[in-house]
Coordinates of N, CA and C in Angstrom, one line a residue:
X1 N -59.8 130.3 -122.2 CA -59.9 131.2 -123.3 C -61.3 131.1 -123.9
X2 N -62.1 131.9 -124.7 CA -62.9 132.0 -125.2 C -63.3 131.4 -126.5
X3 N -64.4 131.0 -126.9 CA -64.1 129.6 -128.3 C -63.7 131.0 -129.5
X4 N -64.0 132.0 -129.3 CA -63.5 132.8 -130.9 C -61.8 132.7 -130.6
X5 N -61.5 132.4 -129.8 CA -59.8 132.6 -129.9 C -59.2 131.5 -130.7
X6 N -58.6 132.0 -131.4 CA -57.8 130.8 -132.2 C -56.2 130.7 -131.7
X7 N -56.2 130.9 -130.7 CA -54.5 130.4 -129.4 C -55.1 128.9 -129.4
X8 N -56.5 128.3 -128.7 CA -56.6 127.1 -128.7 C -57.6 126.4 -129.9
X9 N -57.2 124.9 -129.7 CA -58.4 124.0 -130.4 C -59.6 123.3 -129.5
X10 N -60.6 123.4 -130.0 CA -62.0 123.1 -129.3 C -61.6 121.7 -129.1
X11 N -61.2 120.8 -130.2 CA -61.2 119.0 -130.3 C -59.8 118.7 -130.0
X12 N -59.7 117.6 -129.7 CA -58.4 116.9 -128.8 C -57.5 116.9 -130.0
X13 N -56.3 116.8 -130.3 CA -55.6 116.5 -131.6 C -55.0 115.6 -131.3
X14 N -54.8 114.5 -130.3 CA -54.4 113.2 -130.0 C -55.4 112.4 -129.6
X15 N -55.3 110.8 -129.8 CA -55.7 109.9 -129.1 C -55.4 110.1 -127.7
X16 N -56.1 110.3 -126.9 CA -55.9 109.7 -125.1 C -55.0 108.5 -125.2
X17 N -54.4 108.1 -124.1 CA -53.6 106.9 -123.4 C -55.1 106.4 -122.9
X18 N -55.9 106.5 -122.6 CA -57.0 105.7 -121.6 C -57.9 105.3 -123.2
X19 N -58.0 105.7 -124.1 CA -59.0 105.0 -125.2 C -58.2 104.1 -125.8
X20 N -56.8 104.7 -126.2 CA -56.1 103.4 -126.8 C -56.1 102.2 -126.3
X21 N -55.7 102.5 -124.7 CA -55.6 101.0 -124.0 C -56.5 100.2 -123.3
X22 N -57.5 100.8 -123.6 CA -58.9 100.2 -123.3 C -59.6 99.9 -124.4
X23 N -59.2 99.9 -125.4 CA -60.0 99.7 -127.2 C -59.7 98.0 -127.3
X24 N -60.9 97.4 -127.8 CA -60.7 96.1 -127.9 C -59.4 96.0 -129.1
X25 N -58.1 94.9 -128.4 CA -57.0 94.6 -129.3 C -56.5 95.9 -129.2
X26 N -56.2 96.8 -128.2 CA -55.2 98.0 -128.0 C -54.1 97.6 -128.5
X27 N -53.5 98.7 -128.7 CA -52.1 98.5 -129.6 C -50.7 99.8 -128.9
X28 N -51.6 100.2 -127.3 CA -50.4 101.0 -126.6 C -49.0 100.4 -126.2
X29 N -49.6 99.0 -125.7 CA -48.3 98.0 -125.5 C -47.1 98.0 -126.9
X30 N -47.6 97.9 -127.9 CA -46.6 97.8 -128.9 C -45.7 99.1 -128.9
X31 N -46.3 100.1 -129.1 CA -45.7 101.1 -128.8 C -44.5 101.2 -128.3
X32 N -45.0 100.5 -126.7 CA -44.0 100.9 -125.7 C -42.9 100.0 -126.2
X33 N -42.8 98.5 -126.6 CA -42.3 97.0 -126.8 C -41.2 98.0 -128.1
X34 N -42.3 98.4 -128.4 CA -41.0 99.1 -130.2 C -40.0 99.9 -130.0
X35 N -40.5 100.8 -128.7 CA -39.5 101.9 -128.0 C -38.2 101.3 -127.8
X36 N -38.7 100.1 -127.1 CA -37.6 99.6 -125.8 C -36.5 98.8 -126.7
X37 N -37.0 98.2 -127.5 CA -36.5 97.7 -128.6 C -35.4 98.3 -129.4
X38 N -36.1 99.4 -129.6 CA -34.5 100.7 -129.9 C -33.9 100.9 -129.4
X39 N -34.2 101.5 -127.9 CA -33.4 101.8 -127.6 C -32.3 100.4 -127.1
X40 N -32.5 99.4 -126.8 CA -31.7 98.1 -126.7 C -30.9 98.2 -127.7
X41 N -31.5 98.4 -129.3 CA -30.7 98.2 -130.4 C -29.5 99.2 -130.4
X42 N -30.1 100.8 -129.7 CA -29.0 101.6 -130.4 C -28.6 101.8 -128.8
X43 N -28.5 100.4 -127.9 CA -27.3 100.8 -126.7 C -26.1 100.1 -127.7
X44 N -25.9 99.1 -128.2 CA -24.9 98.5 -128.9 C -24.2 99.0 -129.8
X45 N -24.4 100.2 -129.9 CA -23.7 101.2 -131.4 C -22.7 101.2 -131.0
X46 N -22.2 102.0 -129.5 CA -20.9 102.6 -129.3 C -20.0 101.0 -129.2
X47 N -20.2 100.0 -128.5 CA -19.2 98.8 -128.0 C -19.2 98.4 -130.0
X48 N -20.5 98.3 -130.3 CA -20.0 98.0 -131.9 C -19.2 98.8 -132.9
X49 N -19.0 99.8 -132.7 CA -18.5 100.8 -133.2 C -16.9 100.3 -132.9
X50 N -16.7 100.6 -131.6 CA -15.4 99.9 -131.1 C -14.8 98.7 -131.4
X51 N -15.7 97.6 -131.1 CA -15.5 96.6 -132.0 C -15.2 96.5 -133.6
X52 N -15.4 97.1 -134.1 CA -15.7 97.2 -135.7 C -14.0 98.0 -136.2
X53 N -13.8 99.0 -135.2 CA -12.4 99.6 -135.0 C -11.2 99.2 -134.7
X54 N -11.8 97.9 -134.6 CA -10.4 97.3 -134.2 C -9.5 97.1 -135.0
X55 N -10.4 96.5 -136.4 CA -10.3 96.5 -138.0 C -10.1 97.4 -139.0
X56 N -11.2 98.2 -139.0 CA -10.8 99.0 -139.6 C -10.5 100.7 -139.4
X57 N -10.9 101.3 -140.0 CA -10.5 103.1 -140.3 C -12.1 103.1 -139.9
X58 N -12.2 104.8 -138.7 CA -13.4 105.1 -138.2 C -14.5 105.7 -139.2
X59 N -13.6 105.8 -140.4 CA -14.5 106.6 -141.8 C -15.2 105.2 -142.5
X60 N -14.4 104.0 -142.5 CA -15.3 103.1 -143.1 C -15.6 102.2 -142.3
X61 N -15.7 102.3 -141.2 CA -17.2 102.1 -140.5 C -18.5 102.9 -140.3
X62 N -18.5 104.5 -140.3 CA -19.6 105.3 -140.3 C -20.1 104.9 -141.8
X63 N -19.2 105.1 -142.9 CA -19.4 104.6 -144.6 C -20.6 103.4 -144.3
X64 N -19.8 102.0 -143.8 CA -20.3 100.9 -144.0 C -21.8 100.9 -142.8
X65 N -21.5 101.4 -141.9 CA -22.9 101.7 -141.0 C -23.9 102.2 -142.4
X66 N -23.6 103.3 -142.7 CA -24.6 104.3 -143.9 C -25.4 102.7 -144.7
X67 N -24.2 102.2 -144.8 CA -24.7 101.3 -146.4 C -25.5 100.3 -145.6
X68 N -25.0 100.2 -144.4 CA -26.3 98.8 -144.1 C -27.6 99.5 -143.6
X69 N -27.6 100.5 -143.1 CA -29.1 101.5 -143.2 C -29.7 101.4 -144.6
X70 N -28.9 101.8 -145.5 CA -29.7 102.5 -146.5 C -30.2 101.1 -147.3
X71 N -29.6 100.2 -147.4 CA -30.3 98.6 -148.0 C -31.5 98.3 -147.3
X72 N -31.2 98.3 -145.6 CA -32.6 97.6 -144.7 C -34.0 98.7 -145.1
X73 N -33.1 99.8 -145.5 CA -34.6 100.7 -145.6 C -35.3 100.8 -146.8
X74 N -34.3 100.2 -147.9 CA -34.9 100.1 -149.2 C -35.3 99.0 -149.3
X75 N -35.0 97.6 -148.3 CA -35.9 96.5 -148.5 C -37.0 97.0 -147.7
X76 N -37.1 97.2 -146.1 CA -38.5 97.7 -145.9 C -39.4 98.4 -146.9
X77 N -38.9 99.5 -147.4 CA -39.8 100.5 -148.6 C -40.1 99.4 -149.6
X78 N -39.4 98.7 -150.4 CA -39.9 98.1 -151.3 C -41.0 97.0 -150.5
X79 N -41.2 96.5 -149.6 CA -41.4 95.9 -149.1 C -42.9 96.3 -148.7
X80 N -43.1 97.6 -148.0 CA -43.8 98.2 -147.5 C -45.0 98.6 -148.7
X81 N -44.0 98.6 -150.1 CA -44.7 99.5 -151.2 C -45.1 101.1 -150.9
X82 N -43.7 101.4 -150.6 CA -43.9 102.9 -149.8 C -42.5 103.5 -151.2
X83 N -42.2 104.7 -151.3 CA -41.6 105.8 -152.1 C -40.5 105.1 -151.3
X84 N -40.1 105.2 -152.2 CA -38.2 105.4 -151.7 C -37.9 106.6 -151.6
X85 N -38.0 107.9 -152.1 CA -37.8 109.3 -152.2 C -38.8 109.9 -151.4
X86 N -38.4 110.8 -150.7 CA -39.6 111.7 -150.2 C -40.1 113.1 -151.0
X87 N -41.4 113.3 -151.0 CA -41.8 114.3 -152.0 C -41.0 115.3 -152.3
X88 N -40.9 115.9 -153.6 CA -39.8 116.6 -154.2 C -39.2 117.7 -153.5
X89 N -40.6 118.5 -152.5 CA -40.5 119.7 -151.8 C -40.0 119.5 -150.5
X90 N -39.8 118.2 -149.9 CA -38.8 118.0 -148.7 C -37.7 117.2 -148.9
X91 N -37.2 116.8 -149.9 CA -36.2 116.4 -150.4 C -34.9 117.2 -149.8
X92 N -34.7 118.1 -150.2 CA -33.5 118.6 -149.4 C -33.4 118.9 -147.8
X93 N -34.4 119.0 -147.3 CA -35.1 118.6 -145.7 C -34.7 117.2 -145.1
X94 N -34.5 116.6 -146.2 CA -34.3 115.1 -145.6 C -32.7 114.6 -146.2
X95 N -31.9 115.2 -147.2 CA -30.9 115.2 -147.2 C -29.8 115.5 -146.2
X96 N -30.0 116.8 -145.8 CA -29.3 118.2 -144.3 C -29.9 117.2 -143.5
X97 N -30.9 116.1 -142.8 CA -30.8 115.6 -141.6 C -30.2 114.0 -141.9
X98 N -30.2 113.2 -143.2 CA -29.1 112.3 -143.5 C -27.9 112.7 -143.8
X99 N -27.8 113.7 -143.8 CA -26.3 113.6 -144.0 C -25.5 114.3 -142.0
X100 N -26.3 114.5 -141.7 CA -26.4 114.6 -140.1 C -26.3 113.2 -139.6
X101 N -27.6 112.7 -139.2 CA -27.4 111.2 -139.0 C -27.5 109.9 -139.5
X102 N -26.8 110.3 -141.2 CA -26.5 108.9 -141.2 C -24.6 109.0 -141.3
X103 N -24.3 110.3 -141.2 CA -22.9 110.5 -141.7 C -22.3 111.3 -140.6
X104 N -22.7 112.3 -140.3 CA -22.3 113.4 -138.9 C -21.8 112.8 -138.0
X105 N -23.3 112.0 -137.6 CA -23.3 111.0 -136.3 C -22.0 109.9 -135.8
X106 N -22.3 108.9 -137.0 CA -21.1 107.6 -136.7 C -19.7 107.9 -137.3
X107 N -19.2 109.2 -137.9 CA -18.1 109.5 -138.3 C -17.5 110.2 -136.8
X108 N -18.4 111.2 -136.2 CA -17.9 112.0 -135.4 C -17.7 111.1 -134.2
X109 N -18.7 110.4 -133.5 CA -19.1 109.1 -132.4 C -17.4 108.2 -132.8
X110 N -16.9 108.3 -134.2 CA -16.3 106.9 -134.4 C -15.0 107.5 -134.0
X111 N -14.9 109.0 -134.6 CA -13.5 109.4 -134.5 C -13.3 110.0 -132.9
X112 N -14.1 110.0 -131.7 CA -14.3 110.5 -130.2 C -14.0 108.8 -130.1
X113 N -14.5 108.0 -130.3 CA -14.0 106.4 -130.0 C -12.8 106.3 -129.8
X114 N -12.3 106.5 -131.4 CA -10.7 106.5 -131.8 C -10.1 106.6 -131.1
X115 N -10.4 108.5 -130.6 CA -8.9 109.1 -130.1 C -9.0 108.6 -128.1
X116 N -9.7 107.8 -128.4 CA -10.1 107.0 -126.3 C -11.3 107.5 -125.5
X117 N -12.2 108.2 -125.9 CA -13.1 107.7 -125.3 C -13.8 106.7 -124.8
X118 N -14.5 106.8 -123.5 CA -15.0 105.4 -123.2 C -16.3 105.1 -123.7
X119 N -16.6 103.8 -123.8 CA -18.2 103.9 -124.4 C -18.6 104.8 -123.5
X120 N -18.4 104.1 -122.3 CA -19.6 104.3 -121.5 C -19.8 106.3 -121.5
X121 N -19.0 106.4 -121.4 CA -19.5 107.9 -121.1 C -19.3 108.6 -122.3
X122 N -19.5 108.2 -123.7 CA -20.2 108.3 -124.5 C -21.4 108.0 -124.8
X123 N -21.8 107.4 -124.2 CA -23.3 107.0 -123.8 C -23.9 107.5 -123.1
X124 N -23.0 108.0 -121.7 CA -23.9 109.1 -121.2 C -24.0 110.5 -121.9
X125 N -23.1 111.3 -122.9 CA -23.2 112.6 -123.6 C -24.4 111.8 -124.5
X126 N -24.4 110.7 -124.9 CA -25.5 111.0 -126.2 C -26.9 110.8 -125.6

């Protein structure tokens, strides 16, 4: 296209993969190390989930999931010296996707547990 067109941008709007990992003390590795990390942590949801059901009601485990999110994040944030609230104009933007995944998610995941599904191929739908 032509530089008067405004369909593209003249300048890159990312970092390359080749400058990050070539920059003295690169930081692409972490990246990846943080990724793998999650996903490790959130293969354990569904067998925990089940676990946790053995005990109790699938509603107060998604409840008690919510409550141990919402502490580790207010100690990070306090932590971080970051807002606990997000700015006033995406506040309800960020309620509709917590109440999605911090409530949607492990209520519905808990109550597909319940009635017999198996992790495992609950793990493969998610």
């Amino acid at each position: 296209m032509r530089d008067e067109s405004s369909a593209t941008l003249t300048s890159p709007i990312a970092v390359g993969r080749e400058s990050s990992a070539r920059a003295p003390g690169g930081t692409a590795w972490r990246g990846t190390l943080l990724a793998g990390l999650g996903v490790l942590s959130f293969s354990g949801s569904f067998p925990g989930t089940v676990f946790a059901m053995e005990g109790f009601d699938p509603y107060l485990v998604a409840i008690g999931r919510a409550v141990v999110a919402v502490v580790a994040a207010a100690v990070f944030l306090l932590v971080a010296r970051a807002p606990l609230l997000p700015p006033r104009e995406h506040l309800w933007s960020y309620l509709v996707i917590a109440a999605g995944v911090v409530f949607g998610f492990p209520i519905l995941s808990g109550l597909a547990l319940d009635a017999g599904a198996d992790t495992s191929h609950a793990a493969v739908v998610v």
